[in-house]
Coordinates of C-alpha atoms in Angstrom, one line a residue:
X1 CA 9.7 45.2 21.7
X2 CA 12.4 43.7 23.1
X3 CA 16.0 44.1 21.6
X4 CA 18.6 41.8 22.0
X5 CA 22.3 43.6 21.8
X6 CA 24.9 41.4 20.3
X7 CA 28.4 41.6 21.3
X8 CA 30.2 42.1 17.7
X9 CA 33.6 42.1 19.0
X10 CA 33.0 38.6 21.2
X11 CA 29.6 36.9 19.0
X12 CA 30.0 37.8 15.7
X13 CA 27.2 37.4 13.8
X14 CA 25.1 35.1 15.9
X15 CA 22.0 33.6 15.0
X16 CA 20.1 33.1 18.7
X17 CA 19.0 29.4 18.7
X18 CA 15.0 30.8 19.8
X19 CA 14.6 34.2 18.8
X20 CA 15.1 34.0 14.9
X21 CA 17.7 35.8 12.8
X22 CA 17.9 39.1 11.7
X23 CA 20.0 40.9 8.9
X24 CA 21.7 43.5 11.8
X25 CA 23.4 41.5 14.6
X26 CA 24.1 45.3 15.9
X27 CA 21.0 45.7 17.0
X28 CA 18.7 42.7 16.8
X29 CA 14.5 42.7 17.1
X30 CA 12.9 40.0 17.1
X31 CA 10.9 39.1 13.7
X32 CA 9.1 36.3 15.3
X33 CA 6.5 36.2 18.4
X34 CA 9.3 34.9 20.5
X35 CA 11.2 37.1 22.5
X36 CA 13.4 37.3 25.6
X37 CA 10.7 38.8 27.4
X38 CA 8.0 36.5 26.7
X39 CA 10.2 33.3 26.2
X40 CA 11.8 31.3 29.7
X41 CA 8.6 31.2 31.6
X42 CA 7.9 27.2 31.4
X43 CA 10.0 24.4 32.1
X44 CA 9.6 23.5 28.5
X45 CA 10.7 26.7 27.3
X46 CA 14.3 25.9 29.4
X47 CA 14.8 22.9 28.0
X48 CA 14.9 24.5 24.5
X49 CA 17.0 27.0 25.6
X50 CA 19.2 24.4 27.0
X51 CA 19.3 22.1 23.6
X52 CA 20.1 25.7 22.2
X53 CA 23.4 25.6 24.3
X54 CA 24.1 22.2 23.7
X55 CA 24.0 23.2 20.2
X56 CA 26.1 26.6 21.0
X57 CA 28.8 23.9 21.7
X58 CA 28.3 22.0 18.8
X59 CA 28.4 25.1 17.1
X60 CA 31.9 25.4 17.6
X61 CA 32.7 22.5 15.8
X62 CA 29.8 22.2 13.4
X63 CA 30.4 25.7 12.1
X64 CA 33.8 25.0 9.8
X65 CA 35.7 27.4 11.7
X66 CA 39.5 25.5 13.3
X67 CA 38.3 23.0 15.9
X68 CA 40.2 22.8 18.7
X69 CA 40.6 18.2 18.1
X70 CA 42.6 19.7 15.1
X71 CA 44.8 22.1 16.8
X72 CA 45.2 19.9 19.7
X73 CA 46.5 17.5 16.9
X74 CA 48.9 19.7 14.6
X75 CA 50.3 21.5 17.9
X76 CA 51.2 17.8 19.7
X77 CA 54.1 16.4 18.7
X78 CA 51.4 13.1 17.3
X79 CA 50.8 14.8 13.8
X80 CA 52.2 17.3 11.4
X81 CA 50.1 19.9 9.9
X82 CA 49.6 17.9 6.1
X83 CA 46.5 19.3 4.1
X84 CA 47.5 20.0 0.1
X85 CA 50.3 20.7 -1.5
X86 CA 49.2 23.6 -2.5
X87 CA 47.3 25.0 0.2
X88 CA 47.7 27.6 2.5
X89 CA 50.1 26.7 5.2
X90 CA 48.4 28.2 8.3
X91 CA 48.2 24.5 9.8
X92 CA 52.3 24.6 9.2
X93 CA 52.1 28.3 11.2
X94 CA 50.2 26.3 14.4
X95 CA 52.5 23.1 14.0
X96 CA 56.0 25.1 14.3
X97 CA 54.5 27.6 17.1
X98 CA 55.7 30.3 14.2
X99 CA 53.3 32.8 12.0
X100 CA 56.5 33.7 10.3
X101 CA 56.0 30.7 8.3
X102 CA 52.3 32.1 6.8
X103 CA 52.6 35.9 7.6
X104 CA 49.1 36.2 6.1
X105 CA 47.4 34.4 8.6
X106 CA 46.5 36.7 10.9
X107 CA 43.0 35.5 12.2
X108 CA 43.0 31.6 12.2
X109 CA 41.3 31.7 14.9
X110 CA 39.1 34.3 14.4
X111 CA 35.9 32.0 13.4
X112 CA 36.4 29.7 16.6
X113 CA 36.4 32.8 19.3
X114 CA 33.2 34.0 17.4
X115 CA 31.8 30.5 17.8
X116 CA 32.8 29.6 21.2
X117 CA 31.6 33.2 22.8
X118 CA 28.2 32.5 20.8
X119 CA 27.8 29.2 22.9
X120 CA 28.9 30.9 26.0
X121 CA 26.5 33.7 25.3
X122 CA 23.3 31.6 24.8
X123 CA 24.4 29.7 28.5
X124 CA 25.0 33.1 30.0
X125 CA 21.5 33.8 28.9
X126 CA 20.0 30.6 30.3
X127 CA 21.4 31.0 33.5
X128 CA 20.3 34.9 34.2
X129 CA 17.1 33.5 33.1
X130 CA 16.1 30.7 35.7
X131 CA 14.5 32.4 38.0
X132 CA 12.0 33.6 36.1
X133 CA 10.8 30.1 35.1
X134 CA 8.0 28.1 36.8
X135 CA 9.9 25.2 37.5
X136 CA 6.6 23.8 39.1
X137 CA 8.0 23.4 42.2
X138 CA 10.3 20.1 41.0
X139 CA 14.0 21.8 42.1
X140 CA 15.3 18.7 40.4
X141 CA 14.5 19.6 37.3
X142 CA 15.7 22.9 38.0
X143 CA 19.3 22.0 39.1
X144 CA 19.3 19.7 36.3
X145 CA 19.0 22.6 33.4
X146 CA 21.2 24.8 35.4
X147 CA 24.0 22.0 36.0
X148 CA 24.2 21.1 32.4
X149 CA 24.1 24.8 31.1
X150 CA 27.0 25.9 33.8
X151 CA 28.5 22.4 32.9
X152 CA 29.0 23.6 28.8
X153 CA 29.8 27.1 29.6
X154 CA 32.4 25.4 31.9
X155 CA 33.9 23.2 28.6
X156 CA 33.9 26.3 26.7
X157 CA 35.8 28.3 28.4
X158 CA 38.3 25.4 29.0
X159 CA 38.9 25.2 25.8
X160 CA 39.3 28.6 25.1
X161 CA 41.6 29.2 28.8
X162 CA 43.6 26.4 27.0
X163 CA 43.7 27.8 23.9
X164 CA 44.7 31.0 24.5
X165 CA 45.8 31.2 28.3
X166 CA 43.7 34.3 28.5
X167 CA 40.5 35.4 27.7
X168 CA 37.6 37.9 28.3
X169 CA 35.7 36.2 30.9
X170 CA 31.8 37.2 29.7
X171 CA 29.4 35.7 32.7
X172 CA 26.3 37.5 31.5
X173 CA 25.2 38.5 28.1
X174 CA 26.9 41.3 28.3
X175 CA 28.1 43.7 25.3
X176 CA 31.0 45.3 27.2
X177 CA 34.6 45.2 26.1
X178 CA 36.8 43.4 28.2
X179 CA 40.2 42.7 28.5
X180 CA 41.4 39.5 29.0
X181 CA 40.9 38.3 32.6
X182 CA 43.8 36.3 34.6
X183 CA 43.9 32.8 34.3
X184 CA 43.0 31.9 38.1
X185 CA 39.8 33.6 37.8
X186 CA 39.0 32.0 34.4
X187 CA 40.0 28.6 35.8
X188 CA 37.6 29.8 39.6
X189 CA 34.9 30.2 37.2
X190 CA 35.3 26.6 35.2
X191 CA 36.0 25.0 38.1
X192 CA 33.0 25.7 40.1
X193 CA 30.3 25.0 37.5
X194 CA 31.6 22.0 37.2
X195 CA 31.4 21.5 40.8
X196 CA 27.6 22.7 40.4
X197 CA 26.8 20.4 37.8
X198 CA 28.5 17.4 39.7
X199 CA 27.1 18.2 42.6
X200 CA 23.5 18.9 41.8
X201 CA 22.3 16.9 38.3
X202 CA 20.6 13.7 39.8
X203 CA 22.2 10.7 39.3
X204 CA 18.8 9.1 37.8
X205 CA 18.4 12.4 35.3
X206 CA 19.4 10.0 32.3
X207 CA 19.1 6.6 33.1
X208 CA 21.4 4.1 32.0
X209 CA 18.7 2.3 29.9
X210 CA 18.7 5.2 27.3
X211 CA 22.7 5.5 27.0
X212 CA 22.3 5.4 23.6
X213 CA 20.6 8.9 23.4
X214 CA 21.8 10.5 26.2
X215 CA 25.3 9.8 26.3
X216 CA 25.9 14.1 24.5
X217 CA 23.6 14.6 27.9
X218 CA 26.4 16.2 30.6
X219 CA 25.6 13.9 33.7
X220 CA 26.9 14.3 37.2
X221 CA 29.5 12.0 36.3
X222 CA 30.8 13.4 33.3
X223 CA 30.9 16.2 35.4
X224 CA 33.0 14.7 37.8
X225 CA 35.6 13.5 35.0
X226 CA 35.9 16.9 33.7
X227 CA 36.7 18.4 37.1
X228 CA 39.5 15.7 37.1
X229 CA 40.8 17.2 34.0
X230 CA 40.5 20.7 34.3
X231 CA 42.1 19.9 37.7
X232 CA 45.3 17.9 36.1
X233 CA 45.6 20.5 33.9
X234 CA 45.7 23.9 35.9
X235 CA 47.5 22.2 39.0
X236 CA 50.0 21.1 36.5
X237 CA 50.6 23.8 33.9
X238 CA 50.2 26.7 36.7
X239 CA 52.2 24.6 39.2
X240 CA 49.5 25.2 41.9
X241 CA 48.4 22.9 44.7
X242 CA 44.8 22.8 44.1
X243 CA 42.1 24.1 41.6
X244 CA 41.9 27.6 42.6
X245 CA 40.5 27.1 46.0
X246 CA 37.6 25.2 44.5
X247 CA 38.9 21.6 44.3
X248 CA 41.5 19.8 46.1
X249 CA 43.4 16.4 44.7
X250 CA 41.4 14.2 47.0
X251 CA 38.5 15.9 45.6
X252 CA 39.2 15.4 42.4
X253 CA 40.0 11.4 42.6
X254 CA 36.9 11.0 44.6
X255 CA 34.7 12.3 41.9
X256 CA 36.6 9.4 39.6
X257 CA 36.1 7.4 42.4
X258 CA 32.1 8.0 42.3
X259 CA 32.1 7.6 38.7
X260 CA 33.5 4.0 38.7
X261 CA 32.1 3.0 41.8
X262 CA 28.7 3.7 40.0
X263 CA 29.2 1.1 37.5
X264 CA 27.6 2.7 35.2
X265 CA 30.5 2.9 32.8
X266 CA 32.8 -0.3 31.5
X267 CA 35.4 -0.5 28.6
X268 CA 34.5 -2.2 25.4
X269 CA 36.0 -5.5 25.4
X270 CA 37.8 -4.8 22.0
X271 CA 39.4 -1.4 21.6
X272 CA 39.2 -1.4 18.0
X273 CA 35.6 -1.6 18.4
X274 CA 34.9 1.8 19.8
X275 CA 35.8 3.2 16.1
X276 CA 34.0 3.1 13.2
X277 CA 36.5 2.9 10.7
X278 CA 38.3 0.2 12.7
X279 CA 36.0 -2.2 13.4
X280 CA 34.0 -2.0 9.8
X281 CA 35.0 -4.4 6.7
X282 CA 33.6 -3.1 3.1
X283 CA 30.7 -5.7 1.4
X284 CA 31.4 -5.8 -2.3
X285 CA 28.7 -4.5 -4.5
X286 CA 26.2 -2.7 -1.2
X287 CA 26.2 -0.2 0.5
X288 CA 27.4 -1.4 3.7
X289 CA 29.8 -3.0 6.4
X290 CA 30.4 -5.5 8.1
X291 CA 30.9 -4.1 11.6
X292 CA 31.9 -5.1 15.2
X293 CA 31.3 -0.9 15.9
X294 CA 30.0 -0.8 19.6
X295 CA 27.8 1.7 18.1
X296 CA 27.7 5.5 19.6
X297 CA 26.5 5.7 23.1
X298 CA 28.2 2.8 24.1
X299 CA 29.5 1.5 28.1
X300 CA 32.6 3.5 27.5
X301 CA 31.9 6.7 26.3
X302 CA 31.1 9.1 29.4
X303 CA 30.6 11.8 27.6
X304 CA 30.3 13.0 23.9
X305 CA 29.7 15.7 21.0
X306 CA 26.5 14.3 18.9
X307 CA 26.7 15.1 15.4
X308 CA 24.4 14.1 12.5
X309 CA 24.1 13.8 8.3
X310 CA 21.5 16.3 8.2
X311 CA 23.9 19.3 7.7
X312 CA 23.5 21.5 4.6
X313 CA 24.7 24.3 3.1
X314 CA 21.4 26.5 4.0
X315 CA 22.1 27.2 7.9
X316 CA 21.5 23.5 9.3
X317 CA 24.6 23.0 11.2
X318 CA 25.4 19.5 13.1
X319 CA 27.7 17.6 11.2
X320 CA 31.4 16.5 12.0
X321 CA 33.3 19.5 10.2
X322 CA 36.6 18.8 11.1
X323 CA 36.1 14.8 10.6
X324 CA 36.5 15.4 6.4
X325 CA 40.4 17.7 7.5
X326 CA 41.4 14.4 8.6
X327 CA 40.8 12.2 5.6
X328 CA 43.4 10.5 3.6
X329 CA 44.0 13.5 0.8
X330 CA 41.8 12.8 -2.4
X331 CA 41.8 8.9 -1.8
X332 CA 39.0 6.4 -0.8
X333 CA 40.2 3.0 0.3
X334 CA 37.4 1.6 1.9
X335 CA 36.4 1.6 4.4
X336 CA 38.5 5.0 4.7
X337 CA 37.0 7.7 3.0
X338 CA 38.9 11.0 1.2
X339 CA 39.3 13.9 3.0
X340 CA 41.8 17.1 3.0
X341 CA 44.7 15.4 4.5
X342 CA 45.5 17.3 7.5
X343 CA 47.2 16.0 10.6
X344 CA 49.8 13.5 8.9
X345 CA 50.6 11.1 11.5
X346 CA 54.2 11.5 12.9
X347 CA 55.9 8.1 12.6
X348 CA 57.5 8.4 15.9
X349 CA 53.7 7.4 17.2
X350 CA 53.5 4.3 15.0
X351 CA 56.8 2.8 17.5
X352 CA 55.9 4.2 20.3
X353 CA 53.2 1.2 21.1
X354 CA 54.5 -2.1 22.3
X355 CA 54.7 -5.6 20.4
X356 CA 51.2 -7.2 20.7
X357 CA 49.7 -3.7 21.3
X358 CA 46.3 -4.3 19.9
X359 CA 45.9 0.0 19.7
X360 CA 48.3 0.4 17.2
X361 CA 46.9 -0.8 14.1
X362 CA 42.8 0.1 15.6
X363 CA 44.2 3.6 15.9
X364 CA 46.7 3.9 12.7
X365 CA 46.2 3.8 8.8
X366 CA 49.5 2.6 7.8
X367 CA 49.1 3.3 3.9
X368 CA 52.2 1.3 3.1
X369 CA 51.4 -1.9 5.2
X370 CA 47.6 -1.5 4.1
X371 CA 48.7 -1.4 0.1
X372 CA 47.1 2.0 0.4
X373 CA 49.9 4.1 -1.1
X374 CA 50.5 2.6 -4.8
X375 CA 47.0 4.6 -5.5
X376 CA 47.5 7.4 -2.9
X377 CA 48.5 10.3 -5.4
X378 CA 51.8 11.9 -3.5
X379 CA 52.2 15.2 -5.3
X380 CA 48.7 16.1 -3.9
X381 CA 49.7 15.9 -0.1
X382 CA 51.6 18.0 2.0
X383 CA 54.3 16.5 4.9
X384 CA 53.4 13.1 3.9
X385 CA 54.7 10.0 6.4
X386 CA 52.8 7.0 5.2
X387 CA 50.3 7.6 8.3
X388 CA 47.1 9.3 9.2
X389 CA 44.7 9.1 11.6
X390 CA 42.3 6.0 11.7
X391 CA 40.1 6.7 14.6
X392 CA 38.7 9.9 12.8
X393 CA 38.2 9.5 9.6
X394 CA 35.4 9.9 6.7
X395 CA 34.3 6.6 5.5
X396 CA 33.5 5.0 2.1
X397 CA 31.4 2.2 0.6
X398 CA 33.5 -0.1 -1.8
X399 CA 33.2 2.0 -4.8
X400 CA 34.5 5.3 -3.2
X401 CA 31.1 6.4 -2.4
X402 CA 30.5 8.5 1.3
X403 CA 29.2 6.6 3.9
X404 CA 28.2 9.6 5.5
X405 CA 24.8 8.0 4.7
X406 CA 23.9 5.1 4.5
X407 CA 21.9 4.8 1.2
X408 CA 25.2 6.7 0.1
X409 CA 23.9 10.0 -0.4
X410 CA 25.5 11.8 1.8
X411 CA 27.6 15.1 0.9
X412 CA 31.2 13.9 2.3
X413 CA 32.1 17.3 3.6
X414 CA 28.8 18.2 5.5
X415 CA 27.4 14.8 6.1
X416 CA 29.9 13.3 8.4
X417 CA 28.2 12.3 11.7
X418 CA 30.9 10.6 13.8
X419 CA 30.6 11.4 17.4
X420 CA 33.7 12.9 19.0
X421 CA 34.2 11.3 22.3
X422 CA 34.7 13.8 25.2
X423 CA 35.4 11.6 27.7
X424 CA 36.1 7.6 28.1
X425 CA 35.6 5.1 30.8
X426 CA 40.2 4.5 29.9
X427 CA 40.2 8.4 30.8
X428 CA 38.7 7.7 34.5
X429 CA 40.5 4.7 35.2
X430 CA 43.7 6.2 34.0
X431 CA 43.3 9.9 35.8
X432 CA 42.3 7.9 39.1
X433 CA 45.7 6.4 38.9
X434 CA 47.7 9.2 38.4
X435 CA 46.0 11.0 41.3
X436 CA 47.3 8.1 43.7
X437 CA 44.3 6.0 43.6
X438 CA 44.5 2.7 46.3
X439 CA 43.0 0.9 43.4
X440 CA 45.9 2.1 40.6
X441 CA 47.4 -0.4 39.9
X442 CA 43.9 -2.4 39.3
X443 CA 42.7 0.5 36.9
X444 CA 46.2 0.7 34.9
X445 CA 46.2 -3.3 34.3
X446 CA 42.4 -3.2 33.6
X447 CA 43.8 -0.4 30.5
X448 CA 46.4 -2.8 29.5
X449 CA 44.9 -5.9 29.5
X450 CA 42.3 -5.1 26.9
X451 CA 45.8 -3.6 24.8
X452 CA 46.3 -7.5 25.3
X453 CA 49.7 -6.3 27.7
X454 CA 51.0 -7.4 31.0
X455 CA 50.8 -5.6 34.1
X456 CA 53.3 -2.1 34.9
X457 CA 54.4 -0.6 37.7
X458 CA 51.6 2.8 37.9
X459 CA 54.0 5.2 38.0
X460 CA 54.0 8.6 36.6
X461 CA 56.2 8.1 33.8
X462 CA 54.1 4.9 33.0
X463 CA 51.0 6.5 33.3
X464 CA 51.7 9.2 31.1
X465 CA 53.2 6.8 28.4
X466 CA 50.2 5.1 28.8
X467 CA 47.8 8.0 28.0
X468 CA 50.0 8.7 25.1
X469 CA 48.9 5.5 23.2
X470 CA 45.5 4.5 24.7
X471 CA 44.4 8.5 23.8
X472 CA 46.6 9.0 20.6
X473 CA 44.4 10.9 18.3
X474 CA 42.2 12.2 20.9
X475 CA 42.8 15.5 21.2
X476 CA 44.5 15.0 24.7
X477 CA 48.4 14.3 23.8
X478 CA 49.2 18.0 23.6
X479 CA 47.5 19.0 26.6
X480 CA 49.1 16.1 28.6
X481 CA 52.3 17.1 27.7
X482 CA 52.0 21.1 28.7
X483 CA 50.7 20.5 31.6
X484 CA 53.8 18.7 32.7
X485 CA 55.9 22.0 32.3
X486 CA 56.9 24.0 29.0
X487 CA 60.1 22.6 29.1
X488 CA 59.0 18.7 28.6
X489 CA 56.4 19.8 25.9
X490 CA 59.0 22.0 24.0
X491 CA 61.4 19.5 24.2
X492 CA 58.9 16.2 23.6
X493 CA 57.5 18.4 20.5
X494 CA 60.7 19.6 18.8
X495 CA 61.8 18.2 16.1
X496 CA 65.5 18.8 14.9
X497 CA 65.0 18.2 11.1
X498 CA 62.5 15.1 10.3
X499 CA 62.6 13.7 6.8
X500 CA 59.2 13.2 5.0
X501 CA 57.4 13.9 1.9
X502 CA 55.7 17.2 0.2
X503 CA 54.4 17.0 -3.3
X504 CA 56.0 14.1 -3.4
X505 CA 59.6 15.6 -3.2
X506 CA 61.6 15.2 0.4
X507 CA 61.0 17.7 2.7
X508 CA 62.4 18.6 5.8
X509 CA 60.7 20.0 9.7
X510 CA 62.4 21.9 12.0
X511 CA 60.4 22.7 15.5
X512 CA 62.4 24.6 17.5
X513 CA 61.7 24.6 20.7
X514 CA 62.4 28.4 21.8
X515 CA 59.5 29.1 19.7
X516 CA 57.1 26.7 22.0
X517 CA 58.6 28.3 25.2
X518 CA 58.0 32.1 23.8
X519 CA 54.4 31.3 22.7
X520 CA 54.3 29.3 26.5
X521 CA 52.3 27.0 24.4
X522 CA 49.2 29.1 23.9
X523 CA 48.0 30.0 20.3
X524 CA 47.4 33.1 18.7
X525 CA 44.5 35.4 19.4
X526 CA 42.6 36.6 16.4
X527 CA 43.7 39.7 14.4
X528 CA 40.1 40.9 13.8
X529 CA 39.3 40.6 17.5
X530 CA 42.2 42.6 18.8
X531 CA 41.5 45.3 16.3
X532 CA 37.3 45.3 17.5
X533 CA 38.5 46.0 21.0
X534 CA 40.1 48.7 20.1
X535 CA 43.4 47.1 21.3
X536 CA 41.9 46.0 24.8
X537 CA 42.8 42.7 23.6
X538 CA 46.5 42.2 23.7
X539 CA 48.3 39.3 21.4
X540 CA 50.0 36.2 23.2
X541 CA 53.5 36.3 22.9
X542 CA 55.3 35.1 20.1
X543 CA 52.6 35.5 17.8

């Protein structure tokens, strides 16, 4: 019988999406038929594996551990930490770059590597796999499995290179204990499965007719956009002059340049339309909206993380976790439903959009403006502003009840099913226009006139103001701003002593900046994973 060993120190306790779960994760036999030495023979059998991975990714959002959208969020300099009065303040530690603010919290990331090197670990399998398949002869179908799988291991360990600056780098499903390779090679690895899976998933492997189901599908072109990101990124934070070797800046805008010159991407007319919560009105007395939503899967959204209601609390996992964090704390005003109140909105954000900006209010609950706050119950919520996030949020029906389904049944905490957009048609036009598109200045008015603005010079500065408002919320502010430099996202996020509300008493921030620059931006690495390693691991600075 085959045995599957399990990395503890990388996996945790992982429950292999085809071979069944077993109470030892030391050392694992299979208690099915299915094993790795009878499974991966049929093309069928790969595309299970390879939904298996998709869901490896989803996994590490799905799971409940810290999602990287809500650190990107608390560390930006968009949103304060928030969450109860009462609570824990390990969001507090990630917002001020400082543990010595929760001493206690010495694995807040501990759950999140577990989940990420789980997802990596069922690709890394995939891929060692393929040539033992029967792909039938059809090397389409082939390059198609293998681009998407090297395309998600890619996004995971992006996330975790941007995370943490630097991580084991596991390309096998391996059990050994490494140490933390250098960045470049990390970034070598990312950067050419992406250029695999842009290079090599056919164009026609999810046509356009079945958007709707196939926009969580990683097609060559979302490959392309990532490439563009993971490019900005490393060229900018490492200050290098190409991706490590891989890909070049003209590379890099001509993949956004095959992407729009495919048309098969568009924005949505109205921007408030691309968010549920946005573009729905309550119906008094049903359970339902009235809603201009452009639905999921709609002309915009390039890629995206598919989630679902059927989540529950006996191993089903593919819900929107981290959706119910940013819900107004305790307090349904439909169609905004309750949630823990992380990620307060920084009011600095709510003036930082232009007059006429048709974003602001399609992106912003303003609890004062939206007579929200006379029955919001201050003494409940941590670093209040009178701001939270609108374009992630729970939902409610008109008597407080989740809308997480729709006959209003749903569990608000597991149920939530909002898909978190990856990648946007905005995101193309605007990274083509920062890598010195001819066409920029065509792609940077085509952004602003659907904000319902006039046309601006495409320069850097502009562009990056720009990205600032059309992405707020995204999960991309922070990472646009480090990879300008430490010094501009130190000084951008500091705050010198900002006045807001705790318990409903005043309460005062302070982000210095020296603590940004020590920690070079990067978060902490996991207590628990340090001490598995048998201190191969060594903590980030700062932390």
């Amino acid at each position: 019988m085959n045995k599957l060993k399990l990395n503890i120190l990388s996996l945790g306790l992982l429950c292999f999406g085809i071979t069944g779960c077993s109470e030892s994760y030391l050392d694992v036999e299979s208690t099915t038929n299915v094993t790795t030495e009878n499974y991966y023979k049929t093309i069928d059998d790969a595309d299970r594996a390879l939904i298996g991975c998709y869901d490896g990714w989803q996994c590490t959002t799905s799971n409940g551990s810290l999602s990287i959208y809500v650190a990107s969020q608390v560390m930006s300099d968009e949103c304060f930490g928030g969450t109860g009065n009462t609570d824990g303040k390990g969001y507090q530690a990630i917002d001020r770059f400082d543990i010595s603010v929760s001493s206690s919290d010495a694995n807040l990331f501990n759950g999140t590597w577990n989940d990420y090197y789980a997802g990596i670990f069922r690709c890394n399998t995939l891929l060692q796999k393929l040539d033992q398949i029967d792909w039938k002869g059809d090397d389409q179908i082939r390059k198609r499995v293998e681009g998407e799988t090297r395309a998600l291991r890619a996004i995971m360990y992006f996330d975790l290179a941007r995370l943490f600056g630097s991580v084991p780098l596991l390309t096998g499903p391996t059990a050994e204990n490494l140490p933390q390779a250098e960045p470049a090679e990390i970034y070598k690895l990312i950067a050419e499965d992406l250029k695999f899976a842009a290079d090599n998933i056919p164009t026609n492997a999810y046509p356009k007719a079945n958007a709707s189901t196939n926009d969580g599908r990683i097609t060559c072109y979302a490959a392309k956009a990532l490439l563009a990101r993971v490019y900005l990124f490393y060229t900018g934070y490492y200050g290098a002059s190409d991706l490590v070797g891989v890909v070049t800046k003209e590379q890099a805008l001509a993949g956004l340049e095959d992407v729009i010159s495919s048309k098969e991407y568009d924005l949505v007319p109205e921007f408030k339309n691309l968010w549920p919560a946005a573009s729905s009105t309550p119906v008094q007395g049903k359970f339902e909206f009235v809603s201009t939503y452009a639905g999921d899967g709609n002309i915009e959204t390039v890629l995206s993380m598919k989630f679902n209601t059927t989540q529950d609390y006996n191993g089903n996992q593919d819900g929107n976790r981290w959706l119910v964090m940013m819900g107004m704390r305790n307090t349904n005003w439909s169609p905004y439903g309750k949630g823990w109140g992380a990620c307060t909105v920084h009011p600095k954000v709510w003036n930082a959009f232009e007059s006429g900006d048709k974003r602001k209010t399609a992106s912003i609950i303003d609890l004062v403006g939206e007579g929200i706050e006379s029955s919001f119950d201050l003494k409940d919520q941590r670093e209040y502003t009178g701001y939270t996030v609108k374009k992630y949020t729970p939902m409610a029906f008109y008597d407080g009840t989740s809308a997480s389904k729709a006959d209003g049944s749903g569990d608000f905490q597991t149920s939530q099913h909002q898909d978190f957009v990856v990648v946007r048609y905005a995101d193309v036009l605007l990274m083509a226009a920062e890598l010195g598109s001819s066409n920029a200045q065509l792609y940077f008015d085509k952004v602003r006139k659907r904000a319902g603005l006039t046309t601006k010079e495409p320069s850097q500065e502009n562009i990056m103001k720009e990205r600032f408002v059309e992405f707020a919320f995204e999960g991309q502010r922070y990472w646009d701003l480090l990879r300008q430099g430490i010094d501009v996202a130190s000084s951008t996020i500091a705050e010198s002593g900002i006045e807001l509300k705790s318990g409903g008493n005043p309460d005062v921030i302070t982000i210095t900046a020296d603590k940004i620059k020590t920690t070079k931006g990067f978060c902490q690495i996991p207590s628990t994973q340090i001490t598995l390693s048998d201190n191969v691991l060594k903590q980030n600075a700062g932390w």
